[in-house]
Amino acid sequence: MDKTITTAGRRLFYRDEGEGIPVLLVHGFAEDGKVWDAVAGGLKAGCRLLIPDLPGSGRSDLLAGETTMESLAVALVNLLDAAEIPQCVMIGHSMGGYITLAFAERYPERLRAFGFFHSTASPDTAEKKINRQKSIAFIRELGAAPYIRQSTPNLFAPETREHRPSLIEEMIRRYSGFETGSLTAYLAAMMQRPDRSAVLERFHGPVLFIIGEKDQVVPPDQSLRQSHVPPVAQISILPATGHMGMLEAPDAGAEAIRSFLNFINQS
């Protein structure tokens, strides 16, 4: 069911599907909730899925004022309040993982568990910040479409680029009309996020790491090192997959989340 709430005076759209343990799927940068469609199909029979378009993405309005990981986390807690869900499992893809960590830092009691789908607790390196600044300048000068076309292929594994180029072209087509103001706001917010490794250390519930074997954005060795930080962690490596496992390997991604939910229920 499609639903809309108002958070900080702005419209927030989300889908509410299925029954069972509440699972909030948080999409990443330059995406919207539809990026989870193939994974959601393998999950909604056993849980209640909440799939928002983050503020500034899809059918949701960009927040007034500065966009930060923290302000986006507040929007998500408002969603849970509106849905009358006291506690959920949150799974965040890439930037969605950064938001999930900000949420876990501020509202740990609202999370039964959480997971990274190709994400990290580490802050941007100096080199990464420079690249984000260049991306902001590029978007402001040339717009969203050229940026999406240039950056999207590198999110996928070499095998995907060679054998399934239509998957990449579909993503480019879907998101080339993204609002430039939202893209630059997200890039600035990601540059400013702190190291949240301590959140992994303090969190008492299970943490899931879904890792793309060929991920060039969040390299597997970085994720594997961080998986030793939480007291309880589960790891799933998606073979021949880059940074877009929900598109490249949706069945395996859904199975990883189902396995994690079963682990939570047995804990």
CSV table of N, CA, C and O in Angstrom, one decimal, residues 142-194:
chain,number,residue,atom,x,y,z
A,142,LEU,N,26.4,20.8,-15.4
A,142,LEU,CA,25.9,20.0,-16.5
A,142,LEU,C,24.6,19.3,-16.2
A,142,LEU,O,23.9,18.8,-17.1
A,143,GLY,N,24.2,19.2,-14.9
A,143,GLY,CA,22.9,18.6,-14.6
A,143,GLY,C,23.0,17.1,-14.2
A,143,GLY,O,24.1,16.5,-14.2
A,144,ALA,N,21.9,16.5,-13.8
A,144,ALA,CA,21.9,15.2,-13.3
A,144,ALA,C,22.1,14.1,-14.4
A,144,ALA,O,22.9,13.2,-14.1
A,145,ALA,N,21.5,14.2,-15.5
A,145,ALA,CA,21.6,13.2,-16.5
A,145,ALA,C,23.0,12.8,-16.9
A,145,ALA,O,23.3,11.6,-16.9
A,146,PRO,N,23.9,13.8,-17.3
A,146,PRO,CA,25.2,13.4,-17.6
A,146,PRO,C,26.0,12.7,-16.5
A,146,PRO,O,26.8,11.8,-16.7
A,147,TYR,N,25.7,13.2,-15.2
A,147,TYR,CA,26.4,12.6,-14.1
A,147,TYR,C,25.9,11.2,-13.9
A,147,TYR,O,26.8,10.3,-13.6
A,148,ILE,N,24.6,10.9,-13.9
A,148,ILE,CA,24.1,9.6,-13.8
A,148,ILE,C,24.7,8.6,-14.8
A,148,ILE,O,25.1,7.5,-14.5
A,149,ARG,N,24.7,9.1,-16.1
A,149,ARG,CA,25.3,8.3,-17.1
A,149,ARG,C,26.7,8.0,-16.9
A,149,ARG,O,27.2,6.9,-17.2
A,150,GLN,N,27.5,8.9,-16.4
A,150,GLN,CA,28.9,8.7,-16.2
A,150,GLN,C,29.2,7.8,-15.0
A,150,GLN,O,30.1,7.0,-15.1
A,151,SER,N,28.5,8.0,-13.9
A,151,SER,CA,28.8,7.4,-12.7
A,151,SER,C,28.2,6.0,-12.5
A,151,SER,O,28.8,5.1,-11.8
A,152,THR,N,27.1,5.7,-13.1
A,152,THR,CA,26.4,4.5,-12.9
A,152,THR,C,27.1,3.2,-13.3
A,152,THR,O,27.1,2.2,-12.5
A,153,PRO,N,27.7,3.1,-14.4
A,153,PRO,CA,28.4,1.8,-14.8
A,153,PRO,C,29.4,1.3,-13.8
A,153,PRO,O,29.5,0.1,-13.6
A,154,ASN,N,30.1,2.2,-13.1
A,154,ASN,CA,31.1,1.8,-12.2
A,154,ASN,C,30.6,1.2,-10.9
A,154,ASN,O,31.3,0.7,-10.1
A,155,LEU,N,29.3,1.3,-10.7
A,155,LEU,CA,28.6,0.7,-9.5
A,155,LEU,C,28.4,-0.8,-9.7
A,155,LEU,O,28.2,-1.5,-8.7
A,156,PHE,N,28.6,-1.3,-10.9
A,156,PHE,CA,28.3,-2.7,-11.2
A,156,PHE,C,29.6,-3.5,-11.4
A,156,PHE,O,30.6,-2.9,-11.8
A,157,ALA,N,29.5,-4.8,-11.2
A,157,ALA,CA,30.6,-5.7,-11.4
A,157,ALA,C,31.0,-5.7,-12.9
A,157,ALA,O,30.1,-5.5,-13.8
A,158,PRO,N,32.2,-6.0,-13.2
A,158,PRO,CA,32.6,-6.2,-14.6
A,158,PRO,C,31.8,-7.2,-15.4
A,158,PRO,O,31.5,-7.0,-16.5
A,159,GLU,N,31.4,-8.3,-14.7
A,159,GLU,CA,30.6,-9.3,-15.3
A,159,GLU,C,29.2,-8.8,-15.7
A,159,GLU,O,28.7,-9.1,-16.8
A,160,THR,N,28.7,-7.9,-14.9
A,160,THR,CA,27.4,-7.3,-15.2
A,160,THR,C,27.5,-6.3,-16.4
A,160,THR,O,26.7,-6.3,-17.3
A,161,ARG,N,28.6,-5.5,-16.4
A,161,ARG,CA,28.8,-4.6,-17.4
A,161,ARG,C,28.9,-5.3,-18.8
A,161,ARG,O,28.5,-4.8,-19.8
A,162,GLU,N,29.6,-6.5,-18.8
A,162,GLU,CA,29.8,-7.2,-20.0
A,162,GLU,C,28.6,-8.0,-20.5
A,162,GLU,O,28.2,-7.9,-21.7
A,163,HIS,N,27.9,-8.7,-19.6
A,163,HIS,CA,26.9,-9.6,-20.0
A,163,HIS,C,25.4,-9.1,-19.8
A,163,HIS,O,24.5,-9.6,-20.3
A,164,ARG,N,25.3,-8.0,-18.9
A,164,ARG,CA,23.9,-7.5,-18.7
A,164,ARG,C,23.9,-6.0,-18.8
A,164,ARG,O,23.4,-5.3,-17.8
A,165,PRO,N,24.3,-5.5,-19.9
A,165,PRO,CA,24.3,-4.0,-20.0
A,165,PRO,C,22.9,-3.4,-19.9
A,165,PRO,O,22.8,-2.2,-19.5
A,166,SER,N,21.9,-4.1,-20.2
A,166,SER,CA,20.6,-3.6,-20.2
A,166,SER,C,20.2,-3.2,-18.7
A,166,SER,O,19.4,-2.3,-18.5
A,167,LEU,N,20.7,-3.9,-17.8
A,167,LEU,CA,20.4,-3.7,-16.4
A,167,LEU,C,20.9,-2.3,-16.0
A,167,LEU,O,20.3,-1.5,-15.3
A,168,ILE,N,22.1,-2.0,-16.5
A,168,ILE,CA,22.7,-0.7,-16.2
A,168,ILE,C,22.0,0.5,-17.0
A,168,ILE,O,21.7,1.5,-16.4
A,169,GLU,N,21.6,0.2,-18.2
A,169,GLU,CA,20.9,1.2,-19.0
A,169,GLU,C,19.6,1.5,-18.4
A,169,GLU,O,19.1,2.7,-18.4
A,170,GLU,N,18.9,0.5,-17.8
A,170,GLU,CA,17.6,0.7,-17.2
A,170,GLU,C,17.8,1.6,-15.9
A,170,GLU,O,16.9,2.5,-15.7
A,171,MET,N,18.8,1.4,-15.2
A,171,MET,CA,19.1,2.3,-14.0
A,171,MET,C,19.4,3.7,-14.4
A,171,MET,O,18.9,4.6,-13.8
A,172,ILE,N,20.2,3.8,-15.5
A,172,ILE,CA,20.5,5.2,-16.0
A,172,ILE,C,19.2,5.9,-16.4
A,172,ILE,O,18.9,7.0,-16.1
A,173,ARG,N,18.3,5.1,-17.2
A,173,ARG,CA,17.1,5.7,-17.7
A,173,ARG,C,16.2,6.1,-16.5
A,173,ARG,O,15.6,7.2,-16.5
A,174,ARG,N,16.1,5.3,-15.5
A,174,ARG,CA,15.2,5.5,-14.4
A,174,ARG,C,15.6,6.8,-13.6
A,174,ARG,O,14.7,7.5,-13.1
A,175,TYR,N,16.9,7.0,-13.4
A,175,TYR,CA,17.3,8.0,-12.5
A,175,TYR,C,18.0,9.2,-13.1
A,175,TYR,O,18.4,10.1,-12.4
A,176,SER,N,17.9,9.3,-14.4
A,176,SER,CA,18.5,10.5,-15.1
A,176,SER,C,17.8,11.8,-14.8
A,176,SER,O,18.3,12.9,-15.0
A,177,GLY,N,16.5,11.7,-14.5
A,177,GLY,CA,15.7,12.9,-14.2
A,177,GLY,C,15.8,13.3,-12.7
A,177,GLY,O,15.0,14.1,-12.3
A,178,PHE,N,16.7,12.7,-11.9
A,178,PHE,CA,16.9,13.1,-10.5
A,178,PHE,C,17.0,14.6,-10.3
A,178,PHE,O,17.7,15.2,-11.1
A,179,GLU,N,16.5,15.1,-9.2
A,179,GLU,CA,16.6,16.5,-8.9
A,179,GLU,C,18.1,16.8,-8.6
A,179,GLU,O,18.7,16.2,-7.7
A,180,THR,N,18.6,17.8,-9.3
A,180,THR,CA,20.0,18.2,-9.1
A,180,THR,C,20.3,18.7,-7.6
A,180,THR,O,21.3,18.4,-7.1
A,181,GLY,N,19.3,19.4,-7.1
A,181,GLY,CA,19.4,19.9,-5.7
A,181,GLY,C,19.5,18.8,-4.7
A,181,GLY,O,20.3,18.9,-3.7
A,182,SER,N,18.8,17.7,-4.9
A,182,SER,CA,18.9,16.6,-4.0
A,182,SER,C,20.2,15.9,-4.1
A,182,SER,O,20.8,15.5,-3.1
A,183,LEU,N,20.7,15.7,-5.4
A,183,LEU,CA,22.0,15.0,-5.5
A,183,LEU,C,23.1,15.8,-4.8
A,183,LEU,O,23.9,15.2,-4.1
A,184,THR,N,23.1,17.1,-5.0
A,184,THR,CA,24.2,17.9,-4.4
A,184,THR,C,24.1,17.9,-2.9
A,184,THR,O,25.1,17.9,-2.2
A,185,ALA,N,22.8,17.9,-2.4
A,185,ALA,CA,22.6,17.9,-0.9
A,185,ALA,C,23.1,16.6,-0.3
A,185,ALA,O,23.7,16.6,0.7
A,186,TYR,N,22.8,15.5,-1.0
A,186,TYR,CA,23.2,14.2,-0.5
A,186,TYR,C,24.8,14.1,-0.5
A,186,TYR,O,25.4,13.6,0.4
A,187,LEU,N,25.4,14.6,-1.6
A,187,LEU,CA,26.9,14.5,-1.7
A,187,LEU,C,27.5,15.3,-0.5
A,187,LEU,O,28.5,14.9,0.1
A,188,ALA,N,27.0,16.5,-0.3
A,188,ALA,CA,27.5,17.3,0.8
A,188,ALA,C,27.3,16.6,2.1
A,188,ALA,O,28.2,16.7,3.0
A,189,ALA,N,26.1,16.0,2.3
A,189,ALA,CA,25.9,15.3,3.6
A,189,ALA,C,26.8,14.1,3.8
A,189,ALA,O,27.3,13.9,4.9
A,190,MET,N,27.1,13.4,2.8
A,190,MET,CA,28.0,12.2,2.9
A,190,MET,C,29.4,12.7,3.2
A,190,MET,O,30.1,12.0,4.0
A,191,MET,N,29.8,13.8,2.7
A,191,MET,CA,31.1,14.4,3.0
A,191,MET,C,31.3,14.7,4.4
A,191,MET,O,32.4,14.6,5.0
A,192,GLN,N,30.2,15.1,5.1
A,192,GLN,CA,30.3,15.6,6.4
A,192,GLN,C,30.0,14.6,7.5
A,192,GLN,O,30.2,14.8,8.7
A,193,ARG,N,29.7,13.3,7.1
A,193,ARG,CA,29.3,12.3,8.1
A,193,ARG,C,30.6,11.9,8.9
A,193,ARG,O,31.7,11.8,8.3
A,194,PRO,N,30.5,11.6,10.2
A,194,PRO,CA,31.6,11.2,11.0
A,194,PRO,C,31.9,9.7,10.9
A,194,PRO,O,31.1,9.0,10.3
